[in-house]
Coordinates of C-alpha atoms and ligand atoms in Angstrom, one line a residue:
M1 CA -62.2 140.5 -252.3
E2 CA -58.6 141.7 -253.5
S3 CA -56.0 138.1 -253.7
T4 CA -53.7 137.9 -250.7
R5 CA -51.4 136.3 -253.1
G6 CA -47.9 137.8 -253.9
K7 CA -48.6 139.8 -257.8
I8 CA -45.7 138.8 -260.5
Y9 CA -45.0 140.6 -263.6
I10 CA -43.6 138.9 -266.7
T11 CA -42.2 140.8 -269.2
R12 CA -42.9 138.1 -272.1
R13 CA -45.2 135.2 -273.2
L14 CA -43.7 132.4 -272.1
P15 CA -44.9 128.7 -272.4
K16 CA -48.1 128.0 -270.5
E17 CA -46.2 124.9 -269.0
V18 CA -43.7 127.6 -267.6
T19 CA -46.3 130.1 -266.8
S20 CA -48.6 127.9 -265.0
R21 CA -45.9 127.0 -262.0
L22 CA -45.9 130.7 -261.3
Q23 CA -49.6 130.7 -261.3
E24 CA -50.0 127.9 -258.9
V25 CA -48.0 129.9 -256.2
F26 CA -48.8 133.8 -257.5
D27 CA -51.1 136.0 -259.3
C28 CA -49.7 136.4 -262.6
K29 CA -49.8 139.0 -265.5
W30 CA -48.0 139.2 -268.7
W31 CA -47.0 141.2 -271.9
D32 CA -48.6 138.9 -273.9
H33 CA -46.3 139.1 -277.1
E34 CA -43.2 136.8 -277.8
D35 CA -41.8 139.3 -280.2
V36 CA -41.9 142.8 -279.0
P37 CA -40.7 143.9 -275.6
V38 CA -43.1 145.3 -273.4
P39 CA -43.4 149.3 -274.0
R40 CA -42.1 150.9 -270.9
E41 CA -44.6 152.8 -269.9
L42 CA -46.9 149.7 -269.3
L43 CA -44.1 148.3 -267.4
L44 CA -43.5 151.2 -265.5
Q45 CA -47.5 150.9 -264.6
E46 CA -47.5 147.0 -264.0
I47 CA -44.5 147.6 -261.6
K48 CA -46.5 149.4 -259.2
T49 CA -48.2 146.4 -257.8
A50 CA -45.7 143.9 -258.4
D51 CA -43.8 142.0 -255.6
G52 CA -41.9 140.0 -258.2
L53 CA -40.5 140.6 -262.1
L54 CA -39.8 138.0 -264.6
S55 CA -37.2 139.9 -266.7
M56 CA -35.8 139.4 -270.1
V57 CA -32.2 141.2 -271.3
T58 CA -34.6 143.9 -273.3
D59 CA -36.0 145.3 -270.1
R60 CA -34.3 148.1 -268.4
I61 CA -34.0 147.6 -264.6
D62 CA -32.9 150.8 -263.3
S63 CA -33.5 153.4 -260.8
E64 CA -36.7 154.9 -262.4
L65 CA -38.3 151.5 -262.5
L66 CA -37.2 150.5 -259.2
D67 CA -38.8 153.9 -257.7
A68 CA -41.8 153.1 -259.3
A69 CA -41.8 149.3 -257.4
P70 CA -43.0 150.1 -253.9
R71 CA -43.6 146.2 -253.5
L72 CA -40.9 144.9 -255.2
R73 CA -38.9 142.0 -253.9
A74 CA -37.0 140.1 -256.8
V75 CA -36.0 140.4 -260.3
S76 CA -35.4 137.5 -261.8
N77 CA -33.7 137.5 -265.2
M78 CA -34.1 135.3 -268.0
A79 CA -30.3 135.3 -268.9
V80 CA -26.8 134.9 -267.6
G81 CA -26.2 138.3 -268.3
Y82 CA -27.8 141.0 -266.2
D83 CA -26.0 144.5 -267.9
N84 CA -29.8 145.4 -268.1
I85 CA -30.2 145.2 -264.4
Q86 CA -28.5 148.4 -262.1
V87 CA -27.8 145.6 -259.7
E88 CA -26.2 148.5 -257.2
E89 CA -29.6 150.2 -257.0
A90 CA -31.6 146.9 -256.5
K91 CA -29.4 146.1 -253.5
K92 CA -29.6 149.6 -251.9
R93 CA -33.8 149.0 -252.2
N94 CA -33.2 145.0 -250.8
V95 CA -34.4 143.9 -254.0
I96 CA -33.1 140.3 -254.9
V97 CA -31.9 140.0 -258.5
C98 CA -31.4 136.2 -260.1
N99 CA -29.8 135.3 -263.4
T100 CA -29.8 131.8 -265.1
P101 CA -26.4 130.8 -265.6
D102 CA -24.9 127.0 -266.4
V103 CA -28.3 126.0 -268.3
L104 CA -27.0 128.0 -271.6
T105 CA -23.0 127.4 -271.3
E106 CA -23.2 124.5 -273.6
T107 CA -25.3 125.8 -275.9
T108 CA -23.9 129.1 -276.3
A109 CA -20.5 127.5 -276.4
D110 CA -22.0 125.3 -279.5
L111 CA -23.0 128.7 -281.0
T112 CA -19.5 130.5 -280.7
V113 CA -17.7 127.6 -282.6
A114 CA -20.1 127.6 -285.3
L115 CA -19.6 131.3 -285.9
L116 CA -15.7 130.4 -285.7
L117 CA -16.1 127.9 -288.3
A118 CA -18.4 129.6 -290.1
T119 CA -16.5 132.7 -290.3
S120 CA -13.2 130.9 -291.3
R121 CA -14.9 128.4 -294.1
R122 CA -16.9 131.3 -295.6
L123 CA -20.1 129.4 -295.5
E124 CA -22.2 132.2 -295.7
E125 CA -20.6 133.5 -298.9
S126 CA -20.4 129.9 -300.3
A127 CA -24.1 129.3 -299.4
I128 CA -25.1 132.8 -301.0
F129 CA -22.5 131.6 -304.1
L130 CA -24.3 128.8 -304.7
K131 CA -27.9 130.1 -304.4
N132 CA -27.2 133.2 -306.4
D133 CA -26.2 130.2 -309.3
E134 CA -22.9 131.8 -309.6
W135 CA -20.9 128.3 -309.3
K136 CA -19.5 127.8 -312.9
S137 CA -17.0 125.3 -312.2
W138 CA -14.8 123.6 -309.2
S139 CA -11.7 126.0 -309.0
P140 CA -8.5 126.2 -307.0
F141 CA -9.0 128.9 -304.4
L142 CA -12.7 129.1 -304.9
L143 CA -14.0 130.6 -301.4
A144 CA -10.7 129.3 -299.9
G145 CA -10.9 130.3 -296.1
L146 CA -8.9 129.7 -293.3
D147 CA -7.7 126.3 -291.7
V148 CA -9.2 126.1 -287.7
H149 CA -7.7 122.6 -286.5
H150 CA -4.2 122.9 -284.9
K151 CA -4.6 127.2 -284.8
T152 CA -4.2 129.1 -281.9
L153 CA -7.5 130.1 -280.2
G154 CA -7.4 133.2 -277.7
I155 CA -10.7 133.3 -274.9
I156 CA -11.4 136.8 -273.6
G157 CA -13.2 135.7 -270.4
L158 CA -12.3 132.1 -269.5
G159 CA -15.7 131.6 -267.4
R160 CA -18.1 128.9 -267.9
I161 CA -18.5 129.5 -271.7
G162 CA -15.1 130.1 -272.5
Q163 CA -14.0 127.2 -270.8
A164 CA -17.0 125.1 -272.5
V165 CA -15.5 126.4 -276.0
A166 CA -12.0 125.6 -274.8
R167 CA -12.8 122.0 -274.5
R168 CA -14.6 122.2 -278.1
A169 CA -11.3 123.8 -279.5
F170 CA -9.1 120.8 -278.3
G171 CA -10.9 118.6 -280.1
F172 CA -9.6 120.2 -283.2
G173 CA -6.2 120.2 -281.8
M174 CA -6.1 123.8 -281.4
K175 CA -3.8 125.6 -278.5
V176 CA -5.9 127.7 -276.4
L177 CA -4.9 130.8 -274.4
Y178 CA -7.1 132.9 -272.1
Y179 CA -7.1 136.2 -270.5
N180 CA -9.0 137.0 -267.4
R181 CA -8.6 139.6 -264.2
H182 CA -7.7 136.7 -262.4
R183 CA -5.5 133.6 -263.4
R184 CA -7.4 130.3 -263.4
M185 CA -4.5 127.8 -262.2
A186 CA -7.0 125.1 -261.4
E187 CA -8.3 125.0 -265.3
E188 CA -4.7 126.0 -266.7
Q189 CA -4.1 122.5 -265.0
S190 CA -7.2 120.3 -265.6
L191 CA -8.1 121.8 -269.2
G192 CA -4.8 122.9 -270.7
V193 CA -5.4 126.4 -271.3
E194 CA -2.4 129.2 -271.0
Y195 CA -2.9 132.5 -269.5
R196 CA -1.7 135.7 -271.4
D197 CA -1.8 139.3 -270.7
L198 CA -4.3 140.9 -273.4
E199 CA -2.0 142.1 -275.9
S200 CA 0.1 138.8 -275.8
L201 CA -3.2 136.9 -276.4
L202 CA -4.2 139.3 -279.5
R203 CA -0.8 139.0 -281.0
E204 CA -0.5 135.1 -281.1
S205 CA -4.0 134.1 -281.4
D206 CA -5.6 133.1 -284.9
F207 CA -8.9 133.4 -283.7
V208 CA -10.4 135.6 -280.5
C209 CA -13.3 134.7 -278.6
V210 CA -14.9 137.6 -276.6
L211 CA -16.7 136.0 -273.7
T212 CA -16.9 138.3 -270.7
P213 CA -19.7 140.3 -269.3
L214 CA -20.8 143.7 -270.2
T215 CA -19.6 146.1 -267.4
A216 CA -18.2 148.9 -266.8
D217 CA -14.4 147.6 -267.2
T218 CA -15.5 145.5 -270.3
Y219 CA -16.9 148.4 -272.4
H220 CA -15.2 148.6 -275.7
L221 CA -12.7 146.0 -274.2
I222 CA -11.7 145.3 -278.0
S223 CA -11.2 149.0 -279.6
E224 CA -8.7 150.4 -282.2
R225 CA -5.8 149.5 -280.3
E226 CA -6.8 145.9 -280.0
L227 CA -7.5 145.2 -282.9
S228 CA -4.6 146.5 -284.2
Q229 CA -2.3 144.0 -282.4
M230 CA -4.4 141.3 -283.9
K231 CA -2.7 139.0 -287.0
P232 CA -4.1 140.4 -290.4
T233 CA -5.4 136.5 -290.7
A234 CA -7.0 136.5 -287.0
V235 CA -11.0 136.0 -286.7
L236 CA -12.8 137.8 -284.0
I237 CA -15.8 136.3 -282.2
N238 CA -18.3 138.2 -280.2
T239 CA -20.9 136.2 -278.6
A240 CA -21.0 138.3 -275.4
R241 CA -22.3 141.5 -275.5
G242 CA -22.3 144.0 -278.2
P243 CA -20.7 147.1 -276.3
V244 CA -17.4 144.9 -275.4
V245 CA -16.5 145.4 -278.7
D246 CA -16.1 149.1 -280.5
E247 CA -18.3 148.6 -283.6
V248 CA -16.8 151.8 -285.5
A249 CA -13.2 150.5 -284.8
L250 CA -14.3 147.0 -286.0
Y251 CA -16.0 148.0 -288.9
T252 CA -12.7 150.2 -289.8
A253 CA -10.5 147.3 -289.5
L254 CA -12.7 144.6 -291.4
K255 CA -13.2 146.9 -294.3
N256 CA -9.3 147.6 -294.2
N257 CA -8.8 144.0 -294.2
Q258 CA -6.4 144.6 -290.7
I259 CA -8.1 141.4 -289.5
W260 CA -9.9 138.6 -291.8
A261 CA -13.2 138.3 -290.6
A262 CA -15.9 138.3 -287.7
G263 CA -18.5 136.8 -286.4
L264 CA -20.9 138.6 -284.5
D265 CA -24.1 137.4 -282.3
V266 CA -24.4 140.4 -280.5
F267 CA -24.3 144.5 -281.1
D268 CA -24.1 147.6 -280.0
R269 CA -27.8 148.3 -279.9
E270 CA -30.0 145.2 -280.7
P271 CA -31.9 144.6 -282.9
V272 CA -29.6 146.0 -285.7
R273 CA -31.4 146.9 -289.0
A274 CA -30.3 145.2 -291.9
S275 CA -28.5 148.3 -293.2
H276 CA -26.4 148.3 -290.2
P277 CA -22.7 148.8 -292.0
L278 CA -21.4 145.5 -290.1
V279 CA -24.0 143.1 -291.6
H280 CA -23.2 144.2 -295.1
L281 CA -19.4 143.5 -295.2
P282 CA -18.6 140.3 -296.7
N283 CA -16.3 139.0 -294.2
V284 CA -18.8 139.6 -291.5
L285 CA -21.6 136.9 -290.2
A286 CA -23.8 138.7 -288.2
L287 CA -26.7 136.8 -286.2
P288 CA -29.4 138.2 -283.8
H289 CA -28.1 137.3 -280.5
I290 CA -29.1 133.5 -280.9
G291 CA -26.1 132.5 -278.7
S292 CA -28.7 130.5 -276.3
A293 CA -31.8 130.0 -278.4
T294 CA -32.4 126.4 -278.6
V295 CA -35.4 125.1 -277.6
D296 CA -34.3 123.0 -274.6
T297 CA -31.8 125.6 -273.6
R298 CA -34.7 128.5 -273.6
M299 CA -37.0 126.1 -272.0
A300 CA -34.5 125.9 -269.4
M301 CA -33.8 129.0 -269.1
A302 CA -37.4 130.0 -268.4
N303 CA -38.0 127.0 -265.6
L304 CA -34.7 128.2 -264.1
A305 CA -36.2 131.9 -263.9
V306 CA -39.3 130.8 -262.3
D307 CA -37.3 128.5 -259.7
N308 CA -35.4 131.6 -258.6
L309 CA -38.5 133.7 -258.4
I310 CA -40.4 131.3 -256.1
L311 CA -37.5 130.8 -254.3
A312 CA -37.1 134.2 -253.7
L313 CA -40.5 135.3 -253.0
T314 CA -41.1 132.5 -250.5
G315 CA -38.0 133.2 -248.3
K316 CA -35.6 130.6 -249.7
E317 CA -32.3 131.1 -251.1
P318 CA -32.9 131.2 -255.1
K319 CA -30.6 128.6 -257.1
Y320 CA -28.6 131.5 -258.8
R321 CA -28.4 135.1 -257.2
V322 CA -26.5 138.1 -258.1
C323 CA -27.5 140.2 -255.2
Ligands
NAP1 P1 -18.7 133.8 -266.3 O1 -18.9 132.4 -265.9 O2 -18.9 135.1 -265.1 O3 -17.1 134.2 -267.0 C1 -17.0 135.6 -267.3 C2 -15.4 135.6 -267.5 O4 -15.4 137.0 -267.8 C3 -14.8 135.1 -266.2 O5 -13.9 134.0 -266.7 C4 -14.1 136.7 -266.0 O6 -12.9 136.4 -265.2 C5 -13.8 137.5 -267.2 N1 -14.0 138.7 -267.0 C6 -15.0 139.6 -266.5 N2 -14.9 140.6 -266.3 C7 -13.3 140.8 -267.2 C8 -12.7 141.7 -267.5 N3 -12.9 143.1 -266.9 N4 -11.4 141.6 -268.2 C9 -11.2 140.2 -268.4 N5 -12.0 139.0 -268.0 C10 -13.1 139.4 -267.7 O7 -19.9 134.4 -267.5 P2 -20.6 133.2 -268.7 O8 -21.7 132.2 -268.1 O9 -19.3 132.4 -269.1 O10 -21.2 134.3 -269.7 C11 -20.4 134.9 -270.3 C12 -21.2 136.1 -270.6 O11 -22.0 135.6 -272.1 C13 -22.3 136.8 -270.1 O12 -22.1 137.8 -269.0 C14 -23.1 137.1 -271.1 O13 -23.2 138.3 -271.2 C15 -22.9 136.6 -272.3 N6 -24.1 135.5 -273.1 C16 -24.3 135.9 -274.3 C17 -25.3 135.1 -274.9 C18 -25.7 135.1 -276.2 O14 -26.8 135.0 -276.5 N7 -24.8 135.7 -277.2 C19 -25.5 133.8 -274.0 C20 -24.9 133.3 -272.9 C21 -24.2 134.3 -272.2 P3 -12.5 137.4 -264.3 O15 -13.2 137.5 -263.0 O16 -11.2 136.8 -263.7 O17 -11.9 138.4 -265.0

């Protein structure tokens, strides 16, 4: 006899302690690989019978997929960003969309600051220098970098993660500027951050961190013009989403030393290969999208995605609902 329980499809292998919580309530199937995304054709097949989907940033949830999913009532994305989901299309079909903010805020802020320190103090170059046995003598300006302390940090997108980065920056005695579409008067008071329009922020900052979501408005928010407004000694950090920065313009700016360096956790099209032009520049530190990648935080995100899905499919309000 066919089960009357709801059906869930999970697009990656997750730890058993996470999936078992879903299995208590639903019939679950999953793509049993951790490192490879579920093939599109298989997802289009599996979604036909699913009431709920637990998705990753690597899954494209678009009208084609939603049209193939007559029973689908909820998509729970294991990420705070949901640029992989056509939210308006989900809304039209009364499909609930959930995400996992907050639990990854501090971890992603840590990584953002790690990139800021590593690029300014040339940590990757220095470590490679040593591993290549090139260290022959102490010398006055050997691998000399930039100071971070007491410099000016510009945060583009002072949301949850942006504020967590600001709190860390104050520990380094930095002055913190921010640019958002809306001023945050409460945070200006409580944190001591100062609002600037985008151009002023770019002109005044020694470090610029991009922390907006990827939307139609933020696509290529940082392009040739914005890069030309930055100081030649400025460092750009992108831990948001790759397409917020125009990679071709960034490559040119870095190659011509129009800006000092960049720290990138995200790229236009991921995964990037080692042959990607930006990865090879000596003034770029490139990471494979590991902003929230600590064991504790990934477990928290997975558990929150499960909570959201259970709540949404049992007629209750999910903890974090996009639509
Ligand atoms: P959040 O709390 O929603 O903050 C986003 C901020 O961006 C808000 O302050 C928002 O303010 C601002 N913003 C939105 N559109 C803007 C625009 N057009 N121009 C200027 N500012 C704009 O989000 P969060 O939790 O901090 O996360 C931010 C993003 O980080 C996520 O969406 C995700 O893509 C990325 N992320 C990456 C990783 C990673 O692994 N690298 C991990 C976690 C998150 P206004 O609405 O006032 O403009």
